Short mmCIF file of C-alpha atoms and ligand atoms in Angstrom, two decimals:
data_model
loop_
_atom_site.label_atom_id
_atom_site.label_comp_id
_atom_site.label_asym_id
_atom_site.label_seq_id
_atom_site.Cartn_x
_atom_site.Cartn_y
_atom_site.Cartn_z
CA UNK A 1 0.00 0.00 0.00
CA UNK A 2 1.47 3.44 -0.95
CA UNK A 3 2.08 5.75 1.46
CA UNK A 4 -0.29 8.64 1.65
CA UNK A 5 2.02 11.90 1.72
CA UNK A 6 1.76 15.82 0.66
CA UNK A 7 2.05 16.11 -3.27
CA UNK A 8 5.75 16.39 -4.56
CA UNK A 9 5.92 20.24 -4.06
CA UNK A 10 4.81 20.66 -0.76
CA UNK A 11 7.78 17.68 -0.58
CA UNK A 12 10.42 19.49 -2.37
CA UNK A 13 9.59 22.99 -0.45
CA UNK A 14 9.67 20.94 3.19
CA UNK A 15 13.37 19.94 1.70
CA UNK A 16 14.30 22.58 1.07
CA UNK A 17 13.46 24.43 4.20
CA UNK A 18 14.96 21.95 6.30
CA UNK A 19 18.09 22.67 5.02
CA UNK A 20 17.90 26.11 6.58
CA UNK A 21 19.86 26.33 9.71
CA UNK A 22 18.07 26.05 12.72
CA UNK A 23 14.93 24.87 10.73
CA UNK A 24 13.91 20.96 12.12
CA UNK A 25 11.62 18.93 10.15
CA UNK A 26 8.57 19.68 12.32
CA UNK A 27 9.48 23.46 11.66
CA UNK A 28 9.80 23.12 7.83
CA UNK A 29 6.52 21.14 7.61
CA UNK A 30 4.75 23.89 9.47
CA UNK A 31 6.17 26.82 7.76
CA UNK A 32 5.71 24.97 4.12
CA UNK A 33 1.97 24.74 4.99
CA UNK A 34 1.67 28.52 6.29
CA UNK A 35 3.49 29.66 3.22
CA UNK A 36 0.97 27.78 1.28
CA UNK A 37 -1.47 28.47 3.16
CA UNK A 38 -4.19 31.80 3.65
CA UNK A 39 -0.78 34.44 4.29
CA UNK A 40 -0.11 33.01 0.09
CA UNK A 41 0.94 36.63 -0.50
CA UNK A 42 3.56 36.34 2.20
CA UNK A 43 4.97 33.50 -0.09
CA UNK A 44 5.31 35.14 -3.04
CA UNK A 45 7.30 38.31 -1.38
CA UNK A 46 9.10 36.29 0.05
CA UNK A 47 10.04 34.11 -3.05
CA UNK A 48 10.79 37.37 -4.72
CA UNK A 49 12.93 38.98 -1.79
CA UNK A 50 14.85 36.00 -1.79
CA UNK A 51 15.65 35.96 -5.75
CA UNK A 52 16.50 40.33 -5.76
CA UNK A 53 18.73 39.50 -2.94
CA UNK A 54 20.63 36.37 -4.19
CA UNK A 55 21.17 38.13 -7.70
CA UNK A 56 21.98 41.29 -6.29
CA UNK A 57 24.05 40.78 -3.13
CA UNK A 58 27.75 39.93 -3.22
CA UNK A 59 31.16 40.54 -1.32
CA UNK A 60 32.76 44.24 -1.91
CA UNK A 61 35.80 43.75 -3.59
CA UNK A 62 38.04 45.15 -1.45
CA UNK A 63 37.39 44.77 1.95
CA UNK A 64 34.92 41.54 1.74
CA UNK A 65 31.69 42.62 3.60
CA UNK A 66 28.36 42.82 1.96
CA UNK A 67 27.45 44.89 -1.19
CA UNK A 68 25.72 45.04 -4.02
CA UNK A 69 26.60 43.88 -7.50
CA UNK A 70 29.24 45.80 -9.02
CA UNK A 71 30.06 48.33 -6.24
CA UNK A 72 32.14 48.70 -3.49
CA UNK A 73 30.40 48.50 -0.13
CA UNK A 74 28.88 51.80 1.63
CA UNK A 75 31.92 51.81 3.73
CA UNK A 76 35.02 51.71 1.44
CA UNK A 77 32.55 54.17 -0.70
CA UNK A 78 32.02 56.25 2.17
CA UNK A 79 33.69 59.70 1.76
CA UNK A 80 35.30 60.94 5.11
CA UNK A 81 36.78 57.34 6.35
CA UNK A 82 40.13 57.03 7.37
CA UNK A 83 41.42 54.53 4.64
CA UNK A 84 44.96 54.43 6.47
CA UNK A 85 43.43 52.44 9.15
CA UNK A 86 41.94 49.01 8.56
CA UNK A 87 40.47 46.85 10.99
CA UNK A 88 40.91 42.92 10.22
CA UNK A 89 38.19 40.79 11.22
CA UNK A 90 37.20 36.95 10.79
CA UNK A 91 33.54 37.16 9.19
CA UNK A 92 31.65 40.47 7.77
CA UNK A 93 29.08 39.76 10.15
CA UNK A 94 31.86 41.33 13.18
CA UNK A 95 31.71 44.54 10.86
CA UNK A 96 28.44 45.75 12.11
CA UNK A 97 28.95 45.41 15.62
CA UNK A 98 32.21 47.07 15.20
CA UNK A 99 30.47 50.15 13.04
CA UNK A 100 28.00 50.33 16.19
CA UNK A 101 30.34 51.49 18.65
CA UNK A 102 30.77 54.27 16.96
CA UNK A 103 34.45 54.01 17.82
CA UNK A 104 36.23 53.02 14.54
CA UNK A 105 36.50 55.20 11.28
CA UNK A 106 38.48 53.33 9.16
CA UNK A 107 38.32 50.42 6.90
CA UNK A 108 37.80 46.85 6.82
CA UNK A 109 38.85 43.51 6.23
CA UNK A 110 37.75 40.11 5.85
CA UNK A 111 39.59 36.79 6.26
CA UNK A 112 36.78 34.74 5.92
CA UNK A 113 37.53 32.38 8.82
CA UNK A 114 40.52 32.02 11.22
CA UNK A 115 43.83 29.79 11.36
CA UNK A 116 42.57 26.39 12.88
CA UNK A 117 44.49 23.36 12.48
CA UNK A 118 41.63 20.90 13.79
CA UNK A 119 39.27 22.05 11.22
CA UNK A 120 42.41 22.01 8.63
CA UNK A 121 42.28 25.90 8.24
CA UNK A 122 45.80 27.24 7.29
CA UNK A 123 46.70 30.99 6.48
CA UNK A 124 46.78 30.00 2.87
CA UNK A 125 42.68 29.30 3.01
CA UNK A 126 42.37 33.16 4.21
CA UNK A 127 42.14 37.01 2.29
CA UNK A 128 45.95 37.49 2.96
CA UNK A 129 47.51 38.01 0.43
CA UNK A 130 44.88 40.31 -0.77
CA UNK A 131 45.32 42.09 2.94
CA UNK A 132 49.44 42.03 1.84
CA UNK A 133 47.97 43.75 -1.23
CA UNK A 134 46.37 46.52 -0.19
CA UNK A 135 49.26 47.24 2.01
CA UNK A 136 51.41 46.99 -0.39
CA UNK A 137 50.00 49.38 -2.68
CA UNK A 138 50.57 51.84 0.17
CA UNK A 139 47.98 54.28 2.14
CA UNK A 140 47.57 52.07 4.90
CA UNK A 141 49.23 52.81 8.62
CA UNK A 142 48.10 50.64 11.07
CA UNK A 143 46.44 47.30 10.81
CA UNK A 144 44.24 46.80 13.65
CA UNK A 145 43.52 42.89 14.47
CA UNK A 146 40.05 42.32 15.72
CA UNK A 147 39.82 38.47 15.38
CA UNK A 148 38.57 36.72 18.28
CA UNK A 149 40.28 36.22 21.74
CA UNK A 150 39.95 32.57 21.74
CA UNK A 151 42.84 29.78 20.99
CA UNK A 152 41.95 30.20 17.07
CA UNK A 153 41.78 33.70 16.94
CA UNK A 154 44.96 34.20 18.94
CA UNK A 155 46.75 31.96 16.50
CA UNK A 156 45.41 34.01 13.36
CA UNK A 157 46.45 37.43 15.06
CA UNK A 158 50.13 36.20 15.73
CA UNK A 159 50.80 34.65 12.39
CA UNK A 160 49.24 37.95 10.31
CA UNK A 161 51.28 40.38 12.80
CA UNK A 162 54.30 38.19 12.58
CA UNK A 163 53.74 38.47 8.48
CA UNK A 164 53.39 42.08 8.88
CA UNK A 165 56.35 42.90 10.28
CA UNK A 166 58.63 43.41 7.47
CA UNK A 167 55.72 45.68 5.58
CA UNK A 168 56.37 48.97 6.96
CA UNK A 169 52.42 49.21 9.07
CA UNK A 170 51.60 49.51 12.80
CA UNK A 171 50.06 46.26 14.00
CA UNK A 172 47.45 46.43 16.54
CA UNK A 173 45.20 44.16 18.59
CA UNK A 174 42.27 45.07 20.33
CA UNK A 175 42.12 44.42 23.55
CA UNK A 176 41.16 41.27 25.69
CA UNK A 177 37.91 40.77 27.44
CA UNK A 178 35.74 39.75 24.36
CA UNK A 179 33.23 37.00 25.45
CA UNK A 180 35.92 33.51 25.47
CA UNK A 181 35.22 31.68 22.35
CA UNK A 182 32.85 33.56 20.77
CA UNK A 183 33.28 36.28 17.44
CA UNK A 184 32.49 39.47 17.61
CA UNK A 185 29.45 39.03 17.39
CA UNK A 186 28.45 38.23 20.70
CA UNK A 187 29.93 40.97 22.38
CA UNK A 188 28.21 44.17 23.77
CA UNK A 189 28.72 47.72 22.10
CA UNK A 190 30.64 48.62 25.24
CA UNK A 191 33.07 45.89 25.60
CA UNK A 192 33.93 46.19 22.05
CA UNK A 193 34.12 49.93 22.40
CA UNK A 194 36.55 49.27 25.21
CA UNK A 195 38.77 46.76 23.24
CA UNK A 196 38.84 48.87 20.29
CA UNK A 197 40.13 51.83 22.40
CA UNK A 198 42.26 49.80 24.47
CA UNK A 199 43.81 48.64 21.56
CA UNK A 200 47.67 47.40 22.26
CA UNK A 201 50.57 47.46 19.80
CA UNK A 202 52.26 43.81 18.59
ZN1 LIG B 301 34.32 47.31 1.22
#
């Protein structure tokens, strides 16, 4: 005897939505049936927010955090930022809580990820040599490290300062008291304000 199921696209959608993170089968089942269901306008803005922002959202160039097709992010497009100073972090999501404080100016960059040898990350699988790039073509003063404070992120901050230290740029690290393993993320507005400020030189 067959199995009595949903039809194949109610199927393919619960799929799909269970692939989300966070999302658990029960979850995807019921949020497959509310799509579907009376809110069926809430489906189709959401189907079309979801295509506008996968065609037209990318990685800016130059410093890696979010922009649009084509351009450089708002920051490295903002007029009035201190390009001399750029702030390294692990993921463009620690760029927003950063630009929250209020406290930092300058520019960006992204590694995409950290130096971890259990999850066979090496400095070769980060933005380095594009970070050694921009440097290199001059303009920039200090390089401030804001990876995180755990084992990892220690790791990542004393290989990129050690590779720094024949390009002629002050190498900073913000200081300790981030929340232990976690990104930047996690941390408050002050705390981060605090280890921006209290910044020390490597
Ligand atoms: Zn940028």
């Amino acid at each position: 005897v067959a199995k009595i199921d949903y039809p194949e696209p109610i199927l393919e959608l619960i799929a799909q939505l269970k692939r989300l993170p966070g999302i658990g089968p029960r979850s995807a089942e019921r949020i497959a049936i509310w799509l579907l269901g009376s809110q069926s306008a809430a489906a189709v803005q959401l189907s079309a927010a979801l295509a506008t922002a996968v065609d037209a959202v990318t990685t800016c160039q130059e410093c890696g955090f979010f922009s649009t097709r084509g351009n450089p992010c708002v920051i490295c497009a903002a007029p009035g930022r201190d390009a001399s100073v750029v702030c390294v972090v692990e993921q463009a999501t620690d760029v927003l809580p950063l630009e929250r404080t209020g406290a930092f100016k300058g520019h960006y960059h992204t590694l995409r990820g950290r130096i971890s040898p259990l999850e066979n990350i090496g400095p070769e699988d980060l933005r380095l040599e594009h970070l050694y790039g921009r440097i290199r073509r001059g303009g920039i003063r200090e390089v401030i490290l804001a990876v995180g404070s755990d084992v990892e992120g220690e790791a990542t901050a004393n290989y990129i300062a050690e590779a720094l230290r024949a390009m002629k740029v002050a190498v900073s690290r913000i200081a300790q008291g981030l929340p232990a393993g976690g990104g930047l993320e996690s941390a408050d507005e002050l705390t981060l304000f605090r280890a921006l400020q209290g910044r020390r030189t490597l």
